[in-house]
């Protein structure tokens, strides 16, 4: 589902965004009934706290949403948007002493808070609707929200209904909406056309592995996005324990994120040549599964010793990155739920990313802060290259010891990628609801990248 702004402006309720130090002045200017109700409720303008205020006849005449003190604000982005879930039925018009950036964040947060995953069960929709605040680019915000909600829907859909076949169908439907071209290389054709690693990872599953390839736009710099599309990760023969496997429908979170980002780029009509590559497979178990100890020769010609079949993401990505790099794009960016180590290092809210170019890293960090899509730069630490070199093959997919697991995985990918290169090792899941981020699948790093694209590609 795609949340949008309210368009019926006939009966709107003013929603005052207010900081604690502005509350007394605001209440002094509201009717007595409303001001006394706010005081009686103990409203202190805490971050994200919202209340509706009655007129003398008990009908709602206004609402308040707290912005919190500045340090509380830093803890919670999208706090105004949270009111979408807590205010009563109605159409609200945001007012208050807000900068344009604050209004944009409130508006985006509101739409993202209103997301529901309703494919398997009717969910009560958010009843509080928002009129697009004055001055913001409402269409752009709706587009960004739509891209993010596509990402969430794809991640939330269980593997039985979101295997490689269905992921390809979703990519085709997105492409069709925007007149993009799609092709795919499926099953045995992966061997014939030299994608041995994608084939090896996916060959034991019922739904055939594939490489999905979308192209859109015919002018401007070339941007290639690559997303890990492992529709379910059992770990393969190195099977995951149940507790680690439970959430592995989200192992196509990278693919879901690049599709959501592609939606944003195409709907906004950015002047660039976009390519999206999704190596998709289910890492499953059968008699023909690839094994620990197998040495595979990648599309690039580098040999890889499989020391753990659970380190499958870097294998499928290696062939896709090689293929993308063959046409030397101006920028290559991958998104992947690649390592448990990334989650351990920075937790579920921050998206760790790697960049070959310091100025790219700076632009992404700045963009991330602007759009409340937090990221943290990690190093392509060259001295650790030795850790991914096993001796009897060019590369090891799972260095023993497990030191710096996210970094060694990133270094592995960099051997295959084009330059310049940015790589995100995302988690793709929000374990507990936060403002604008309901529990479940979530896009990470896409909005930060979108905000940085003008800098990265001189748009
Ligand atoms: N999909 C997992 C990584 C993952 C696990 C992401 C949990 C988010 C949450 C990936 O395929 C994997 O299992 N990686 C292994 C690599 C190891 C065997 C070198 C890992 O991180 O444990
Ligand atoms: Zn795995
Ligand atoms: Zn995986």
Short mmCIF file of C-alpha atoms and ligand atoms in Angstrom, two decimals:
data_model
loop_
_atom_site.label_atom_id
_atom_site.label_comp_id
_atom_site.label_asym_id
_atom_site.label_seq_id
_atom_site.Cartn_x
_atom_site.Cartn_y
_atom_site.Cartn_z
CA UNK A 1 0.00 0.00 0.00
CA UNK A 2 1.10 3.55 -0.72
CA UNK A 3 0.23 6.27 1.78
CA UNK A 4 -0.48 9.72 0.35
CA UNK A 5 -1.40 13.16 1.65
CA UNK A 6 -5.02 14.12 2.25
CA UNK A 7 -6.53 16.22 -0.50
CA UNK A 8 -9.87 17.17 1.06
CA UNK A 9 -9.09 20.47 2.75
CA UNK A 10 -12.67 21.28 3.77
CA UNK A 11 -12.60 20.34 7.44
CA UNK A 12 -9.06 20.34 8.69
CA UNK A 13 -7.84 20.37 12.25
CA UNK A 14 -4.81 22.56 12.98
CA UNK A 15 -1.98 20.44 14.36
CA UNK A 16 0.50 22.59 16.26
CA UNK A 17 4.05 21.25 16.45
CA UNK A 18 5.43 22.66 19.66
CA UNK A 19 8.66 22.50 21.62
CA UNK A 20 8.52 22.46 25.46
CA UNK A 21 9.71 26.06 25.73
CA UNK A 22 6.99 27.28 23.36
CA UNK A 23 4.08 25.48 25.00
CA UNK A 24 2.90 28.21 27.42
CA UNK A 25 2.73 30.83 24.68
CA UNK A 26 0.85 28.49 22.39
CA UNK A 27 -1.71 27.52 25.06
CA UNK A 28 -2.27 31.18 25.91
CA UNK A 29 -3.50 31.71 22.37
CA UNK A 30 -5.87 28.72 22.29
CA UNK A 31 -9.47 28.72 23.60
CA UNK A 32 -9.72 27.98 27.34
CA UNK A 33 -11.33 24.59 26.79
CA UNK A 34 -8.37 23.44 24.71
CA UNK A 35 -5.68 24.91 26.94
CA UNK A 36 -7.17 23.43 30.11
CA UNK A 37 -7.52 20.02 28.49
CA UNK A 38 -3.84 20.08 27.51
CA UNK A 39 -2.84 21.02 31.08
CA UNK A 40 -5.17 18.43 32.59
CA UNK A 41 -3.62 15.75 30.38
CA UNK A 42 -0.16 16.75 31.59
CA UNK A 43 1.00 17.44 28.04
CA UNK A 44 4.63 18.66 28.16
CA UNK A 45 5.45 18.72 24.41
CA UNK A 46 7.63 15.63 24.78
CA UNK A 47 9.05 14.21 21.57
CA UNK A 48 6.31 12.62 19.47
CA UNK A 49 3.56 12.94 22.09
CA UNK A 50 0.33 14.05 20.42
CA UNK A 51 -3.07 15.02 21.85
CA UNK A 52 -6.32 16.27 20.40
CA UNK A 53 -7.93 19.31 22.07
CA UNK A 54 -11.68 19.95 22.49
CA UNK A 55 -13.66 23.11 21.96
CA UNK A 56 -16.36 24.06 24.51
CA UNK A 57 -18.79 21.53 22.95
CA UNK A 58 -16.29 18.67 23.13
CA UNK A 59 -15.59 18.60 19.40
CA UNK A 60 -11.90 18.47 18.44
CA UNK A 61 -10.75 21.93 17.39
CA UNK A 62 -6.99 21.52 17.40
CA UNK A 63 -4.21 19.07 18.17
CA UNK A 64 -0.71 19.32 19.55
CA UNK A 65 2.37 17.30 18.79
CA UNK A 66 5.45 17.65 20.94
CA UNK A 67 8.85 18.20 19.38
CA UNK A 68 10.70 17.45 22.59
CA UNK A 69 13.82 19.15 23.87
CA UNK A 70 16.71 19.25 21.36
CA UNK A 71 18.50 16.22 22.86
CA UNK A 72 15.29 14.15 22.76
CA UNK A 73 14.85 15.22 19.14
CA UNK A 74 18.22 13.74 18.26
CA UNK A 75 17.07 10.41 19.70
CA UNK A 76 13.92 10.22 17.65
CA UNK A 77 13.64 11.39 14.05
CA UNK A 78 10.16 11.44 12.48
CA UNK A 79 8.65 12.21 15.89
CA UNK A 80 5.97 14.49 14.39
CA UNK A 81 5.01 11.76 11.92
CA UNK A 82 4.30 9.42 14.81
CA UNK A 83 1.12 11.43 15.43
CA UNK A 84 -0.36 9.66 12.39
CA UNK A 85 -0.81 6.60 14.61
CA UNK A 86 -1.94 8.27 17.81
CA UNK A 87 -4.30 11.11 16.84
CA UNK A 88 -8.01 10.43 16.34
CA UNK A 89 -9.69 10.20 12.96
CA UNK A 90 -9.43 13.48 11.06
CA UNK A 91 -7.54 15.54 8.53
CA UNK A 92 -4.77 17.59 10.07
CA UNK A 93 -2.94 20.69 8.85
CA UNK A 94 0.50 21.11 10.41
CA UNK A 95 1.36 24.52 11.80
CA UNK A 96 4.09 25.82 14.06
CA UNK A 97 7.50 27.36 13.86
CA UNK A 98 9.07 24.78 11.56
CA UNK A 99 11.83 25.08 8.98
CA UNK A 100 11.24 23.68 5.51
CA UNK A 101 13.45 20.70 6.36
CA UNK A 102 11.41 20.02 9.52
CA UNK A 103 8.17 20.18 7.55
CA UNK A 104 9.57 17.75 4.96
CA UNK A 105 10.67 15.35 7.68
CA UNK A 106 7.29 15.58 9.40
CA UNK A 107 5.49 14.93 6.12
CA UNK A 108 7.66 11.98 5.09
CA UNK A 109 7.53 10.57 8.62
CA UNK A 110 3.74 10.80 8.56
CA UNK A 111 3.48 8.79 5.34
CA UNK A 112 6.04 6.22 6.49
CA UNK A 113 4.24 5.87 9.82
CA UNK A 114 0.99 5.21 7.92
CA UNK A 115 2.44 2.15 6.13
CA UNK A 116 0.61 -1.12 6.74
CA UNK A 117 1.47 -4.62 5.48
CA UNK A 118 -1.99 -5.86 4.65
CA UNK A 119 -1.40 -8.64 2.12
CA UNK A 120 -2.48 -11.42 4.50
CA UNK A 121 -4.79 -9.64 6.90
CA UNK A 122 -6.82 -6.45 6.85
CA UNK A 123 -4.98 -3.91 8.96
CA UNK A 124 -6.76 -0.89 10.31
CA UNK A 125 -5.41 2.01 8.28
CA UNK A 126 -4.00 5.11 9.98
CA UNK A 127 -7.04 7.31 10.55
CA UNK A 128 -5.22 10.58 10.99
CA UNK A 129 -4.46 12.07 7.57
CA UNK A 130 -2.17 15.01 6.83
CA UNK A 131 -2.55 17.84 4.36
CA UNK A 132 0.83 18.38 2.67
CA UNK A 133 2.44 21.26 4.59
CA UNK A 134 2.94 24.52 2.63
CA UNK A 135 6.18 24.88 0.75
CA UNK A 136 7.21 21.23 0.58
CA UNK A 137 7.46 19.27 -2.67
CA UNK A 138 4.56 16.96 -1.84
CA UNK A 139 4.93 14.87 -5.00
CA UNK A 140 8.58 14.15 -4.24
CA UNK A 141 7.79 13.12 -0.67
CA UNK A 142 4.97 10.84 -1.83
CA UNK A 143 7.31 9.27 -4.38
CA UNK A 144 9.98 8.62 -1.79
CA UNK A 145 7.39 7.09 0.55
CA UNK A 146 6.05 4.92 -2.28
CA UNK A 147 9.56 3.58 -3.01
CA UNK A 148 10.14 2.81 0.66
CA UNK A 149 6.75 1.09 0.99
CA UNK A 150 7.56 -1.07 -2.06
CA UNK A 151 10.77 -2.13 -0.31
CA UNK A 152 8.86 -2.98 2.87
CA UNK A 153 6.18 -4.97 1.03
CA UNK A 154 8.81 -7.03 -0.79
CA UNK A 155 10.74 -7.81 2.39
CA UNK A 156 7.65 -8.56 4.47
CA UNK A 157 6.28 -11.07 1.95
CA UNK A 158 7.34 -14.56 3.04
CA UNK A 159 9.65 -16.64 0.86
CA UNK A 160 6.87 -18.98 -0.27
CA UNK A 161 5.28 -16.00 -2.04
CA UNK A 162 8.48 -14.07 -2.76
CA UNK A 163 10.90 -16.53 -4.34
CA UNK A 164 13.18 -15.71 -7.27
CA UNK A 165 10.21 -16.09 -9.65
CA UNK A 166 8.05 -13.62 -7.76
CA UNK A 167 10.93 -11.22 -7.19
CA UNK A 168 11.46 -11.17 -10.94
CA UNK A 169 7.73 -10.52 -11.45
CA UNK A 170 7.94 -7.59 -9.00
CA UNK A 171 10.94 -6.19 -10.89
CA UNK A 172 9.06 -6.56 -14.20
CA UNK A 173 5.99 -4.83 -12.85
CA UNK A 174 8.07 -1.91 -11.55
CA UNK A 175 9.88 -1.65 -14.87
CA UNK A 176 6.63 -1.68 -16.79
CA UNK A 177 5.25 1.20 -14.75
CA UNK A 178 8.16 3.39 -15.85
CA UNK A 179 8.84 2.03 -19.34
CA UNK A 180 12.13 0.43 -18.29
CA UNK A 181 13.59 -2.63 -20.07
CA UNK A 182 13.99 -5.90 -18.19
CA UNK A 183 15.77 -9.11 -19.05
CA UNK A 184 16.63 -12.13 -17.00
CA UNK A 185 18.97 -15.10 -17.21
CA UNK A 186 17.36 -18.08 -15.50
CA UNK A 187 18.47 -21.57 -14.39
CA UNK A 188 20.82 -23.49 -16.71
CA UNK A 189 21.22 -20.37 -18.87
CA UNK A 190 23.31 -19.02 -15.98
CA UNK A 191 25.89 -21.72 -16.74
CA UNK A 192 25.74 -21.17 -20.50
CA UNK A 193 26.19 -17.41 -20.07
CA UNK A 194 28.90 -17.72 -17.41
CA UNK A 195 27.30 -16.88 -14.07
CA UNK A 196 28.58 -19.95 -12.22
CA UNK A 197 28.35 -18.57 -8.69
CA UNK A 198 24.71 -17.50 -8.96
CA UNK A 199 23.90 -20.94 -10.35
CA UNK A 200 25.86 -22.80 -7.65
CA UNK A 201 24.11 -21.01 -4.79
CA UNK A 202 20.60 -21.40 -6.21
CA UNK A 203 20.66 -24.76 -7.94
CA UNK A 204 19.30 -26.80 -5.01
CA UNK A 205 16.08 -24.76 -4.77
CA UNK A 206 12.80 -25.45 -6.49
CA UNK A 207 12.53 -21.97 -7.97
CA UNK A 208 15.43 -21.45 -10.36
CA UNK A 209 18.15 -18.93 -9.58
CA UNK A 210 18.41 -15.95 -11.90
CA UNK A 211 19.98 -12.62 -12.71
CA UNK A 212 17.44 -9.83 -13.17
CA UNK A 213 18.61 -6.86 -15.23
CA UNK A 214 16.65 -3.58 -15.50
CA UNK A 215 17.70 -0.60 -17.62
CA UNK A 216 16.08 2.82 -17.68
CA UNK A 217 16.97 6.27 -19.01
CA UNK A 218 19.10 7.24 -21.97
CA UNK A 219 20.96 10.36 -20.96
CA UNK A 220 23.36 11.36 -18.21
CA UNK A 221 25.82 9.41 -16.08
CA UNK A 222 25.55 5.63 -15.69
CA UNK A 223 24.53 4.37 -12.24
CA UNK A 224 24.45 0.62 -11.58
CA UNK A 225 22.65 -0.62 -8.48
CA UNK A 226 23.18 -4.22 -7.39
CA UNK A 227 20.97 -5.86 -4.75
CA UNK A 228 21.35 -9.19 -2.98
CA UNK A 229 18.23 -11.19 -3.80
CA UNK A 230 18.50 -14.30 -1.65
CA UNK A 231 14.80 -15.00 -1.19
CA UNK A 232 15.48 -17.37 1.67
CA UNK A 233 18.77 -18.21 3.34
CA UNK A 234 18.75 -21.59 5.08
CA UNK A 235 22.55 -21.37 5.21
CA UNK A 236 22.73 -24.27 2.75
CA UNK A 237 24.54 -27.41 3.91
CA UNK A 238 26.11 -25.27 6.66
CA UNK A 239 22.54 -24.96 7.85
CA UNK A 240 21.64 -22.10 10.15
CA UNK A 241 20.22 -22.88 13.59
CA UNK A 242 16.49 -22.17 13.80
CA UNK A 243 16.95 -18.97 15.74
CA UNK A 244 19.15 -17.51 12.99
CA UNK A 245 16.99 -18.77 10.12
CA UNK A 246 13.70 -17.36 11.35
CA UNK A 247 13.99 -13.98 9.68
CA UNK A 248 15.76 -15.09 6.52
CA UNK A 249 12.88 -14.15 4.22
CA UNK A 250 14.49 -10.73 4.53
CA UNK A 251 17.69 -11.87 2.83
CA UNK A 252 16.45 -10.20 -0.36
CA UNK A 253 16.44 -6.89 1.53
CA UNK A 254 19.19 -5.55 -0.74
CA UNK A 255 17.13 -6.36 -3.84
CA UNK A 256 14.04 -4.84 -2.23
CA UNK A 257 16.00 -1.70 -1.39
CA UNK A 258 17.40 -1.22 -4.91
CA UNK A 259 13.91 -1.74 -6.39
CA UNK A 260 12.49 0.87 -3.98
CA UNK A 261 15.33 3.24 -4.88
CA UNK A 262 14.81 2.57 -8.59
CA UNK A 263 11.15 3.50 -8.11
CA UNK A 264 12.22 6.82 -6.58
CA UNK A 265 14.79 7.56 -9.32
CA UNK A 266 12.44 6.71 -12.18
CA UNK A 267 9.37 8.44 -10.71
CA UNK A 268 11.42 11.58 -10.06
CA UNK A 269 12.75 11.43 -13.61
CA UNK A 270 16.41 11.86 -12.66
CA UNK A 271 18.68 12.49 -15.65
CA UNK A 272 20.81 9.39 -15.44
CA UNK A 273 21.17 6.00 -17.05
CA UNK A 274 20.06 3.51 -14.45
CA UNK A 275 20.82 -0.19 -14.38
CA UNK A 276 19.59 -2.50 -11.63
CA UNK A 277 21.11 -5.96 -11.30
CA UNK A 278 19.59 -8.48 -8.93
CA UNK A 279 21.18 -11.88 -8.54
CA UNK A 280 18.35 -13.88 -7.03
CA UNK A 281 18.34 -17.37 -5.57
CA UNK A 282 17.13 -19.39 -2.65
CA UNK A 283 20.05 -20.77 -0.62
CA UNK A 284 18.51 -24.17 0.05
CA UNK A 285 19.43 -27.78 0.71
CA UNK A 286 19.14 -30.78 -1.62
CA UNK A 287 21.37 -33.50 -3.05
CA UNK A 288 22.67 -31.12 -5.69
CA UNK A 289 23.52 -28.32 -3.28
CA UNK A 290 27.00 -26.77 -3.40
CA UNK A 291 29.25 -27.94 -0.57
CA UNK A 292 31.79 -26.62 1.88
CA UNK A 293 35.21 -27.09 0.32
CA UNK A 294 33.99 -26.76 -3.27
CA UNK A 295 36.15 -24.44 -5.33
CA UNK A 296 34.09 -22.45 -7.81
CA UNK A 297 35.38 -20.39 -10.71
CA UNK A 298 33.57 -17.07 -10.87
CA UNK A 299 32.52 -15.12 -13.96
CA UNK A 300 35.60 -12.96 -13.49
CA UNK A 301 37.87 -16.02 -13.52
CA UNK A 302 38.83 -15.72 -9.85
CA UNK A 303 38.47 -19.03 -8.01
CA UNK A 304 36.60 -19.11 -4.71
CA UNK A 305 36.91 -21.73 -2.00
CA UNK A 306 33.55 -22.19 -0.32
CA UNK A 307 34.42 -22.46 3.33
CA UNK A 308 30.84 -21.86 4.40
CA UNK A 309 27.74 -22.25 2.23
CA UNK A 310 26.08 -19.65 4.45
CA UNK A 311 28.35 -16.94 3.01
CA UNK A 312 26.31 -17.14 -0.20
CA UNK A 313 25.49 -13.46 -0.67
CA UNK A 314 29.01 -12.50 -1.67
CA UNK A 315 29.04 -15.38 -4.19
CA UNK A 316 25.93 -14.34 -6.10
CA UNK A 317 26.94 -10.68 -5.87
CA UNK A 318 30.42 -11.43 -7.23
CA UNK A 319 29.06 -12.54 -10.60
CA UNK A 320 26.52 -9.70 -10.75
CA UNK A 321 29.15 -7.07 -9.85
CA UNK A 322 31.50 -8.49 -12.50
CA UNK A 323 28.77 -8.33 -15.12
CA UNK A 324 27.87 -4.75 -14.16
CA UNK A 325 31.52 -3.68 -14.15
CA UNK A 326 31.99 -4.97 -17.71
CA UNK A 327 30.39 -1.76 -19.00
CA UNK A 328 32.31 0.48 -16.57
CA UNK A 329 29.48 2.61 -15.09
CA UNK A 330 30.19 6.01 -13.52
CA UNK A 331 29.15 4.62 -10.13
CA UNK A 332 28.30 1.18 -8.82
CA UNK A 333 26.39 0.73 -5.54
CA UNK A 334 25.45 -2.54 -3.88
CA UNK A 335 22.95 -3.15 -1.08
CA UNK A 336 23.00 -6.50 0.71
CA UNK A 337 21.94 -8.13 3.96
CA UNK A 338 25.43 -9.54 3.80
CA UNK A 339 26.72 -10.27 7.30
CA UNK A 340 25.60 -10.86 10.84
CA UNK A 341 28.78 -9.01 11.80
CA UNK A 342 27.34 -5.71 10.50
CA UNK A 343 24.36 -6.07 12.81
CA UNK A 344 26.62 -6.82 15.75
CA UNK A 345 28.80 -3.80 14.95
CA UNK A 346 26.16 -1.10 14.51
CA UNK A 347 22.77 -2.61 15.40
CA UNK A 348 19.62 -2.65 13.32
CA UNK A 349 19.07 1.11 12.85
CA UNK A 350 22.34 2.18 11.25
CA UNK A 351 23.33 1.15 7.75
CA UNK A 352 27.08 0.55 7.56
CA UNK A 353 28.50 1.48 4.18
CA UNK A 354 31.84 1.39 2.38
CA UNK A 355 33.03 3.83 -0.26
CA UNK A 356 36.15 3.82 -2.41
CA UNK A 357 35.97 7.62 -2.60
CA UNK A 358 36.10 9.91 0.47
CA UNK A 359 34.00 12.59 -1.20
CA UNK A 360 31.28 10.02 -1.95
CA UNK A 361 31.30 8.92 1.68
CA UNK A 362 30.97 12.53 2.85
CA UNK A 363 28.06 13.21 0.49
CA UNK A 364 26.22 10.07 1.65
CA UNK A 365 26.78 10.92 5.32
CA UNK A 366 25.42 14.43 4.77
CA UNK A 367 22.46 13.15 2.75
CA UNK A 368 21.68 10.57 5.42
CA UNK A 369 21.42 13.22 8.14
CA UNK A 370 19.14 15.36 5.98
CA UNK A 371 16.63 12.60 5.26
CA UNK A 372 16.72 10.70 8.57
CA UNK A 373 18.22 7.58 7.02
CA UNK A 374 21.17 6.95 9.33
CA UNK A 375 24.39 5.46 7.95
CA UNK A 376 27.90 4.90 9.22
CA UNK A 377 31.02 4.65 7.09
CA UNK A 378 33.18 1.54 7.44
CA UNK A 379 36.67 1.02 6.00
CA UNK A 380 37.79 -1.03 3.01
CA UNK A 381 40.82 -1.85 5.19
CA UNK A 382 43.45 -3.11 2.72
CA UNK A 383 45.61 -4.94 5.31
CA UNK A 384 42.69 -7.35 5.82
CA UNK A 385 42.82 -8.46 2.18
CA UNK A 386 45.06 -11.31 3.33
CA UNK A 387 42.17 -12.72 5.38
CA UNK A 388 40.16 -13.53 2.22
CA UNK A 389 43.05 -15.33 0.50
CA UNK A 390 42.92 -19.04 1.45
CA UNK A 391 46.00 -20.35 -0.38
CA UNK A 392 44.51 -23.04 -2.59
CA UNK A 393 42.12 -20.67 -4.42
CA UNK A 394 42.16 -16.95 -5.15
CA UNK A 395 39.50 -16.16 -2.56
CA UNK A 396 37.86 -17.59 0.57
CA UNK A 397 34.16 -16.82 1.01
CA UNK A 398 34.25 -17.31 4.80
CA UNK A 399 37.54 -16.49 6.51
CA UNK A 400 38.09 -18.52 9.66
CA UNK A 401 38.22 -16.58 12.89
CA UNK A 402 35.43 -14.26 11.85
CA UNK A 403 37.37 -11.10 12.64
CA UNK A 404 35.94 -7.99 10.94
CA UNK A 405 33.28 -10.05 9.17
CA UNK A 406 31.56 -7.12 7.50
CA UNK A 407 34.89 -5.66 6.30
CA UNK A 408 36.20 -8.91 4.85
CA UNK A 409 32.88 -9.42 3.03
CA UNK A 410 33.12 -5.88 1.61
CA UNK A 411 36.72 -6.48 0.50
CA UNK A 412 35.55 -9.69 -1.21
CA UNK A 413 32.90 -7.76 -3.19
CA UNK A 414 35.36 -5.01 -4.09
CA UNK A 415 37.49 -7.56 -5.98
CA UNK A 416 34.61 -7.85 -8.48
CA UNK A 417 33.03 -4.39 -8.49
CA UNK A 418 33.62 -1.40 -10.77
CA UNK A 419 35.34 1.70 -9.41
CA UNK A 420 34.11 3.98 -7.90
CA UNK A 421 32.14 1.67 -5.67
CA UNK A 422 29.82 2.07 -2.70
CA UNK A 423 28.56 -0.94 -0.75
CA UNK A 424 25.93 -1.07 2.01
CA UNK A 425 25.81 -4.03 4.43
CA UNK A 426 22.24 -3.53 5.64
CA UNK A 427 19.99 -5.30 8.13
CA UNK A 428 16.71 -4.62 6.31
CA UNK A 429 14.49 -5.16 9.31
CA UNK A 430 13.13 -3.01 12.10
CA UNK A 431 12.86 -5.28 15.18
CA UNK A 432 10.81 -2.83 17.27
CA UNK A 433 8.56 -0.06 15.97
CA UNK A 434 10.00 3.45 15.88
CA UNK A 435 8.41 6.65 14.54
CA UNK A 436 8.03 6.21 10.76
CA UNK A 437 9.43 2.67 11.00
CA UNK A 438 6.87 0.02 11.92
CA UNK A 439 8.18 -3.38 12.98
CA UNK A 440 9.16 -5.42 9.92
CA UNK A 441 10.96 -4.93 6.63
CA UNK A 442 12.59 -1.54 6.15
CA UNK A 443 14.70 0.11 3.47
CA UNK A 444 18.09 1.39 4.59
CA UNK A 445 20.50 3.73 2.87
CA UNK A 446 18.36 4.31 -0.22
CA UNK A 447 17.08 7.76 0.75
CA UNK A 448 20.58 8.75 1.88
CA UNK A 449 21.95 7.73 -1.51
CA UNK A 450 19.12 9.51 -3.34
CA UNK A 451 19.90 12.71 -1.43
CA UNK A 452 23.60 12.35 -2.30
CA UNK A 453 23.17 11.49 -6.00
CA UNK A 454 23.43 15.07 -7.28
CA UNK A 455 26.87 15.26 -5.63
CA UNK A 456 27.96 11.75 -6.56
CA UNK A 457 27.06 12.03 -10.23
CA UNK A 458 27.18 15.81 -10.86
CA UNK A 459 23.47 15.85 -11.66
N1 LIG B 1 22.20 -13.45 5.21
C1 LIG B 1 23.28 -13.71 6.08
C2 LIG B 1 23.71 -12.47 6.87
C3 LIG B 1 22.76 -11.92 7.86
C4 LIG B 1 22.46 -12.64 9.01
C5 LIG B 1 22.25 -10.67 7.70
C6 LIG B 1 21.61 -12.10 9.95
C7 LIG B 1 21.41 -10.13 8.63
C8 LIG B 1 21.08 -10.86 9.75
C9 LIG B 1 24.51 -14.15 5.30
O1 LIG B 1 24.26 -14.89 4.15
C10 LIG B 1 25.32 -14.99 6.23
O2 LIG B 1 24.81 -15.93 6.76
N2 LIG B 1 26.56 -14.59 6.46
C11 LIG B 1 27.42 -15.28 7.35
C12 LIG B 1 28.81 -15.25 6.77
C13 LIG B 1 29.80 -16.09 7.50
C14 LIG B 1 29.44 -17.55 7.35
C15 LIG B 1 31.17 -15.82 6.94
C16 LIG B 1 27.38 -14.57 8.71
O3 LIG B 1 27.34 -13.33 8.73
O4 LIG B 1 27.36 -15.25 9.71
ZN1 LIG B 2 23.96 -16.96 4.47
ZN1 LIG B 3 22.41 -14.48 3.21
#
